[in-house]
Amino acid sequence: MTRAINDTFLKAAKGEKTDYVPVWYMRQAGRSQPEYRAIKEKYSLFEITHQPELCAYVTRLPVEQYNVDAAILYKDIMSPLPALGVDVEIKSGIGPVIDNPIRSLADVEKLGEINPEEDVPYVLETIKILTEEQLSVPLIGFSGAPFTLASYMIEGGPSKNYNKTKAFMYAEPKAWFALMDKLAEMVITYVKAQIKAGAKAIQIFDSWVGALNVQDYRYYIKPIMQRIFSELREENVPLIMFGVGASHLAKEWHDLPLDVVGLDWRLQIKEARELGIHKTVQGNLDPAILLSPWEVIEERAKAILDQGVEQPGYIFNLGHGVFPSVNPATLKKLTSFVHEYSAEKLKG
């Protein structure tokens, strides 16, 4: 039996009126929490995600500590890639490292397919524990988007400029589109399994797609995103898109069959709406501001909320993830402030 949940986040995602602005934070589960750091002394990220009870605890913790309106599943965008035959290791201080990078069409053709029930049963079990037994807010499931996943698979790890990825895209279009198709299949299958297990919304992270210009996005990426969101649309849960340094693509995302356009801190909400973005927007406090004195945080949050509440369909979040050095008490205080200030504004 599914527990009764606070559905403010879901209403806002669908563009409906709410009594206050809902809030959650990217990377709210993890690095800034002392309880999490104690767990990380014993277990790696992959080890945590492979233990459903422990992973559920890490996912649930920020909801209980900060009183946010949604939980986001604790895992990494790399989690489904081993099922495709990608050797990925999360190295401390570096990030995902892949020993068998993609270099040719033959490499793409060797990639397998994901069967979530067999390949990532622990992810689905974590979702069930959370949604059937523990959470009183919606759980957001997620996946990396094809471009961002491909960037790791081609570069062999994190990159500052994505030169190898772009070179592959331009020089090997047949292999590129084959890779996009493989990854789209994986994303669709993986996300549908998360929804079936109980996830009530989905965020697609195209973290690094801002490295592309609009023309290249339209040609090399947008058709595959159209396919992904069209297929996920049938599941009838809110769909969110987010990337970093991708303000120039916000209008392109708005054209896709999704519900929420996630913004980083580079584009004001007011500016996004002036561009013609009338779907729900999510964002977009610069996470660095969380390291400032409270007066600065409050002033910046207020300015964002004033723009956000001008029309229904707004979710407060950061413009990227929580830093490890952020004090959890700051996030708790900010959540209360967002709830109280927006409730007053929406009443007025």
C-alpha positions as a printed NumPy array, in Angstrom:
array([[  0.   ,   0.   ,   0.   ],
       [  1.448,   3.387,  -1.022],
       [  1.64 ,   5.969,   1.768],
       [ -0.222,   9.287,   1.603],
       [  2.173,  11.901,   0.283],
       [  2.57 ,  15.652,   0.302],
       [  1.87 ,  16.314,  -3.386],
       [  2.822,  20.03 ,  -3.526],
       [  5.87 ,  19.266,  -5.681],
       [  3.793,  17.18 ,  -8.124],
       [  1.157,  19.915,  -8.415],
       [  3.789,  22.578,  -9.121],
       [  5.46 ,  20.302, -11.694],
       [  2.134,  20.095, -13.543],
       [  1.706,  23.879, -13.428],
       [ -1.11 ,  23.784, -10.87 ],
       [ -1.61 ,  26.352,  -8.094],
       [ -0.011,  25.526,  -4.726],
       [ -0.252,  27.084,  -1.256],
       [  3.52 ,  27.559,  -1.144],
       [  6.515,  26.986,  -3.4  ],
       [  7.833,  23.425,  -3.073],
       [ 11.572,  22.94 ,  -2.64 ],
       [ 14.15 ,  20.201,  -3.03 ],
       [ 17.889,  20.393,  -3.678],
       [ 20.036,  18.613,  -6.216],
       [ 22.558,  16.478,  -4.313],
       [ 20.534,  17.006,  -1.138],
       [ 21.375,  13.414,  -0.201],
       [ 25.017,  12.944,   0.573],
       [ 28.168,  14.895,   0.724],
       [ 27.263,  17.737,   3.102],
       [ 25.699,  15.463,   5.766],
       [ 27.833,  14.14 ,   8.647],
       [ 25.756,  10.931,   8.813],
       [ 26.498,  10.319,   5.144],
       [ 30.21 ,  11.01 ,   5.546],
       [ 30.336,   8.395,   8.31 ],
       [ 28.723,   5.858,   5.939],
       [ 31.177,   6.799,   3.164],
       [ 34.096,   5.921,   5.442],
       [ 32.896,   2.31 ,   5.248],
       [ 31.316,   2.072,   1.797],
       [ 31.86 ,   3.386,  -1.736],
       [ 29.031,   5.019,  -3.696],
       [ 28.418,   1.82 ,  -5.68 ],
       [ 28.437,  -0.235,  -2.452],
       [ 25.824,   2.058,  -0.891],
       [ 23.561,   1.889,  -3.943],
       [ 23.819,  -1.923,  -3.96 ],
       [ 22.359,  -2.102,  -0.407],
       [ 18.693,  -1.061,  -0.681],
       [ 18.077,  -0.424,   3.039],
       [ 21.21 ,   1.717,   3.337],
       [ 20.525,   3.53 ,   0.062],
       [ 16.943,   4.232,   1.169],
       [ 18.275,   5.699,   4.422],
       [ 20.661,   8.037,   2.552],
       [ 17.817,   9.105,   0.205],
       [ 15.358,   9.663,   3.074],
       [ 17.709,  11.524,   5.417],
       [ 17.516,  15.009,   3.806],
       [ 13.716,  14.825,   3.692],
       [ 13.657,  14.289,   7.449],
       [ 16.415,  16.817,   8.168],
       [ 15.41 ,  19.661,   5.851],
       [ 11.636,  19.147,   5.419],
       [ 11.94 ,  19.304,   1.598],
       [  8.959,  18.48 ,  -0.621],
       [ 10.577,  15.717,  -2.676],
       [ 13.275,  13.073,  -2.314],
       [ 15.671,  12.213,  -5.118],
       [ 16.978,   8.695,  -5.376],
       [ 20.584,   8.429,  -4.185],
       [ 22.626,   6.91 ,  -6.983],
       [ 24.93 ,   7.948,  -9.796],
       [ 24.176,   8.501, -13.477],
       [ 26.774,   5.777, -14.125],
       [ 24.724,   3.13 , -12.273],
       [ 23.121,   1.526, -15.379],
       [ 26.216,   1.559, -17.618],
       [ 27.86 ,  -1.689, -16.416],
       [ 24.752,  -3.508, -17.741],
       [ 25.726,  -2.322, -21.225],
       [ 29.266,  -3.685, -20.806],
       [ 30.919,  -0.405, -19.797],
       [ 33.707,  -0.806, -17.208],
       [ 33.129,   2.19 , -14.964],
       [ 34.715,   2.988, -11.629],
       [ 33.978,   6.041,  -9.462],
       [ 37.428,   7.254,  -8.365],
       [ 37.659,   9.536,  -5.345],
       [ 38.56 ,  13.097,  -6.297],
       [ 38.193,  12.332, -10.02 ],
       [ 34.706,  10.956, -10.711],
       [ 33.677,   8.215, -13.149],
       [ 36.578,   6.588, -14.993],
       [ 35.946,   4.201, -17.909],
       [ 38.674,   1.781, -18.991],
       [ 37.119,   0.805, -22.319],
       [ 36.176,   4.108, -24.005],
       [ 34.146,   4.181, -27.222],
       [ 36.31 ,   4.832, -30.272],
       [ 34.374,   3.39 , -33.224],
       [ 31.07 ,   2.067, -34.559],
       [ 32.308,  -1.435, -33.704],
       [ 32.62 ,  -0.371, -30.047],
       [ 29.054,   0.972, -30.113],
       [ 27.745,  -2.232, -31.661],
       [ 29.344,  -4.277, -28.846],
       [ 27.255,  -2.486, -26.214],
       [ 24.564,  -4.581, -24.589],
       [ 21.072,  -3.723, -23.375],
       [ 19.738,  -3.191, -19.878],
       [ 17.273,  -5.495, -18.176],
       [ 16.54 ,  -3.493, -14.997],
       [ 15.028,  -6.374, -12.998],
       [ 18.182,  -8.443, -13.567],
       [ 20.859,  -5.757, -13.904],
       [ 19.864,  -3.171, -11.276],
       [ 17.401,  -4.962,  -8.945],
       [ 18.869,  -3.08 ,  -5.972],
       [ 17.803,   0.274,  -7.518],
       [ 14.212,  -0.957,  -7.92 ],
       [ 14.199,  -2.449,  -4.413],
       [ 15.403,   0.87 ,  -2.938],
       [ 12.55 ,   2.686,  -4.723],
       [  9.997,   0.189,  -3.38 ],
       [ 11.254,   0.485,   0.199],
       [ 11.063,   4.278,   0.009],
       [  7.71 ,   4.638,  -1.729],
       [  5.865,   1.796,  -0.01 ],
       [  7.192,   2.166,   3.524],
       [  9.15 ,   5.325,   4.268],
       [  8.518,   8.544,   2.356],
       [  5.739,  11.082,   2.868],
       [  6.894,  13.101,  -0.187],
       [  7.246,  12.045,  -3.848],
       [ 10.407,  10.246,  -4.918],
       [ 12.179,  11.607,  -8.004],
       [ 13.926,   8.964, -10.084],
       [ 16.527,   9.958, -12.653],
       [ 18.846,   9.084, -15.474],
       [ 21.707,  10.708, -17.278],
       [ 20.87 ,  11.823, -20.834],
       [ 22.564,  10.28 , -23.888],
       [ 24.98 ,  13.172, -24.56 ],
       [ 26.261,  13.304, -20.989],
       [ 26.589,   9.516, -20.718],
       [ 28.309,   9.425, -24.119],
       [ 30.763,  12.113, -23.004],
       [ 32.045,   9.85 , -20.21 ],
       [ 32.032,   6.803, -22.476],
       [ 34.076,   8.568, -25.174],
       [ 36.384,  10.718, -23.018],
       [ 37.012,   7.851, -20.563],
       [ 36.167,  10.14 , -17.639],
       [ 35.303,  13.739, -16.769],
       [ 36.309,  16.433, -19.244],
       [ 36.567,  20.216, -19.256],
       [ 35.973,  20.768, -22.983],
       [ 34.519,  17.499, -24.432],
       [ 36.867,  17.683, -27.422],
       [ 36.941,  13.909, -28.006],
       [ 33.157,  13.699, -27.691],
       [ 32.552,  16.49 , -30.166],
       [ 35.211,  15.171, -32.559],
       [ 33.51 ,  11.745, -32.496],
       [ 30.118,  13.397, -33.072],
       [ 31.356,  15.401, -36.067],
       [ 33.67 ,  12.794, -37.613],
       [ 31.66 ,   9.619, -37.007],
       [ 27.991,  10.61 , -37.403],
       [ 26.864,   7.041, -38.104],
       [ 28.535,   5.763, -34.94 ],
       [ 27.286,   8.806, -32.992],
       [ 23.638,   8.271, -33.887],
       [ 23.983,   4.533, -33.227],
       [ 25.327,   5.387, -29.769],
       [ 22.479,   7.859, -29.168],
       [ 19.959,   5.147, -30.115],
       [ 21.563,   2.598, -27.76 ],
       [ 21.602,   5.071, -24.895],
       [ 18.048,   6.254, -25.578],
       [ 16.852,   2.637, -25.362],
       [ 18.69 ,   2.248, -22.072],
       [ 17.298,   5.503, -20.624],
       [ 13.707,   4.65 , -21.589],
       [ 13.865,   1.093, -20.227],
       [ 15.684,   2.131, -17.045],
       [ 13.368,   5.052, -16.285],
       [ 10.194,   3.076, -16.971],
       [ 11.394,   0.472, -14.468],
       [ 11.956,   3.209, -11.863],
       [  8.421,   4.517, -12.413],
       [  6.956,   1.015, -12.203],
       [  8.8  ,   0.534,  -8.893],
       [  7.227,   3.718,  -7.472],
       [  9.107,   6.861,  -8.615],
       [  6.564,   9.694,  -8.946],
       [  8.647,  12.05 , -11.145],
       [ 11.763,  11.781, -13.302],
       [ 14.644,  14.184, -13.829],
       [ 16.88 ,  13.727, -16.851],
       [ 20.347,  15.14 , -16.221],
       [ 22.062,  16.313, -19.389],
       [ 24.743,  17.805, -17.195],
       [ 27.313,  18.631, -19.877],
       [ 25.219,  19.259, -23.004],
       [ 25.785,  23.011, -22.554],
       [ 29.105,  22.37 , -24.333],
       [ 27.135,  22.277, -27.605],
       [ 25.733,  25.241, -29.517],
       [ 22.043,  25.428, -30.418],
       [ 22.506,  24.274, -34.022],
       [ 24.455,  21.164, -33.028],
       [ 21.968,  20.422, -30.234],
       [ 19.086,  20.545, -32.7  ],
       [ 20.791,  18.192, -35.139],
       [ 22.736,  15.727, -32.961],
       [ 20.728,  15.629, -29.717],
       [ 17.209,  17.022, -29.858],
       [ 15.637,  14.224, -31.978],
       [ 16.812,  11.604, -29.487],
       [ 15.508,  13.658, -26.534],
       [ 12.196,  14.03 , -28.382],
       [ 12.001,  10.252, -28.618],
       [ 12.913,   9.694, -24.955],
       [ 10.4  ,  12.186, -23.57 ],
       [  7.666,  11.071, -26.004],
       [  7.978,   7.487, -24.774],
       [  8.216,   8.477, -21.103],
       [  5.187,  10.755, -21.514],
       [  3.018,   7.631, -21.628],
       [  3.931,   6.908, -17.993],
       [  2.022,  10.007, -16.843],
       [  4.548,  11.311, -14.306],
       [  6.177,  14.787, -14.361],
       [  9.353,  14.913, -16.466],
       [ 12.143,  17.393, -15.659],
       [ 15.138,  18.408, -17.773],
       [ 18.321,  19.859, -16.314],
       [ 21.835,  20.724, -17.449],
       [ 24.635,  23.08 , -16.369],
       [ 25.742,  26.074, -18.444],
       [ 22.936,  25.327, -20.876],
       [ 20.815,  28.488, -20.665],
       [ 21.074,  28.842, -24.45 ],
       [ 19.251,  25.502, -24.739],
       [ 16.382,  26.269, -22.336],
       [ 14.025,  27.149, -25.197],
       [ 14.99 ,  23.935, -27.015],
       [ 14.102,  21.921, -23.903],
       [ 10.808,  23.771, -23.599],
       [  9.85 ,  22.458, -27.058],
       [ 10.231,  18.842, -25.865],
       [  7.265,  16.892, -24.42 ],
       [  8.329,  17.448, -20.806],
       [  6.81 ,  19.282, -17.83 ],
       [  9.61 ,  21.155, -16.066],
       [ 12.558,  23.151, -17.415],
       [ 15.4  ,  23.154, -14.877],
       [ 17.533,  26.306, -14.882],
       [ 21.009,  26.861, -13.514],
       [ 21.898,  30.24 , -11.975],
       [ 23.011,  31.85 , -15.244],
       [ 19.48 ,  32.533, -16.538],
       [ 16.961,  34.395, -14.396],
       [ 13.456,  32.964, -14.157],
       [ 12.063,  36.261, -15.428],
       [ 14.357,  36.045, -18.488],
       [ 13.335,  32.426, -19.118],
       [  9.678,  33.401, -19.117],
       [ 10.402,  36.327, -21.418],
       [ 11.921,  33.774, -23.838],
       [  8.484,  32.14 , -23.974],
       [  9.042,  29.369, -21.425],
       [  5.584,  28.935, -19.94 ],
       [  6.022,  25.414, -18.567],
       [  6.999,  24.935, -14.923],
       [ 10.519,  26.142, -14.163],
       [ 12.81 ,  24.795, -11.462],
       [ 15.776,  26.55 ,  -9.876],
       [ 17.992,  28.344,  -9.472],
       [ 19.997,  29.677,  -6.521],
       [ 23.75 ,  29.545,  -7.174],
       [ 24.931,  26.823,  -4.73 ],
       [ 27.986,  28.953,  -3.869],
       [ 25.635,  31.421,  -2.168],
       [ 24.911,  28.749,   0.463],
       [ 28.425,  29.453,   1.811],
       [ 27.532,  33.144,   2.373],
       [ 26.09 ,  34.803,   5.501],
       [ 22.358,  34.161,   6.016],
       [ 21.415,  37.749,   5.072],
       [ 22.902,  37.212,   1.597],
       [ 21.204,  33.818,   1.17 ],
       [ 17.838,  35.268,   2.199],
       [ 18.153,  38.263,  -0.107],
       [ 19.062,  36.096,  -3.124],
       [ 16.37 ,  33.494,  -2.375],
       [ 13.778,  36.26 ,  -2.008],
       [ 14.677,  37.728,  -5.418],
       [ 14.333,  34.299,  -7.062],
       [ 11.03 ,  33.563,  -5.309],
       [  9.601,  36.953,  -6.287],
       [ 10.135,  35.992,  -9.925],
       [  9.06 ,  32.372,  -9.454],
       [  5.655,  33.084,  -7.897],
       [  4.557,  35.47 , -10.653],
       [  2.744,  32.547, -12.237],
       [  1.856,  28.97 , -11.197],
       [  4.41 ,  26.32 , -12.038],
       [  7.521,  27.004, -10.015],
       [  9.785,  24.73 ,  -7.937],
       [ 12.626,  26.17 ,  -5.856],
       [ 15.992,  24.454,  -6.215],
       [ 19.655,  25.264,  -6.653],
       [ 21.28 ,  25.958, -10.002],
       [ 23.444,  22.847,  -9.475],
       [ 24.197,  20.422,  -6.627],
       [ 24.878,  21.045,  -2.933],
       [ 28.606,  21.402,  -2.163],
       [ 30.192,  19.127,   0.502],
       [ 31.117,  22.22 ,   2.552],
       [ 27.521,  23.462,   2.944],
       [ 26.186,  23.345,   6.505],
       [ 23.038,  21.146,   6.68 ],
       [ 21.501,  23.689,   9.075],
       [ 21.639,  26.244,   6.239],
       [ 19.547,  23.997,   3.979],
       [ 17.005,  23.443,   6.753],
       [ 16.725,  27.184,   7.376],
       [ 16.469,  27.926,   3.646],
       [ 13.676,  25.36 ,   3.191],
       [ 11.664,  26.964,   6.006],
       [ 12.261,  30.397,   4.539],
       [ 11.124,  29.337,   1.04 ],
       [  7.961,  27.737,   2.46 ],
       [  7.041,  30.674,   4.711],
       [  7.954,  33.537,   2.388],
       [  6.243,  31.989,  -0.66 ],
       [  3.103,  31.119,   1.362],
       [  2.799,  34.811,   2.327],
       [  3.393,  35.961,  -1.258],
       [  0.864,  33.513,  -2.701],
       [ -1.719,  34.488,  -0.062],
       [ -1.293,  38.162,  -0.91 ]])
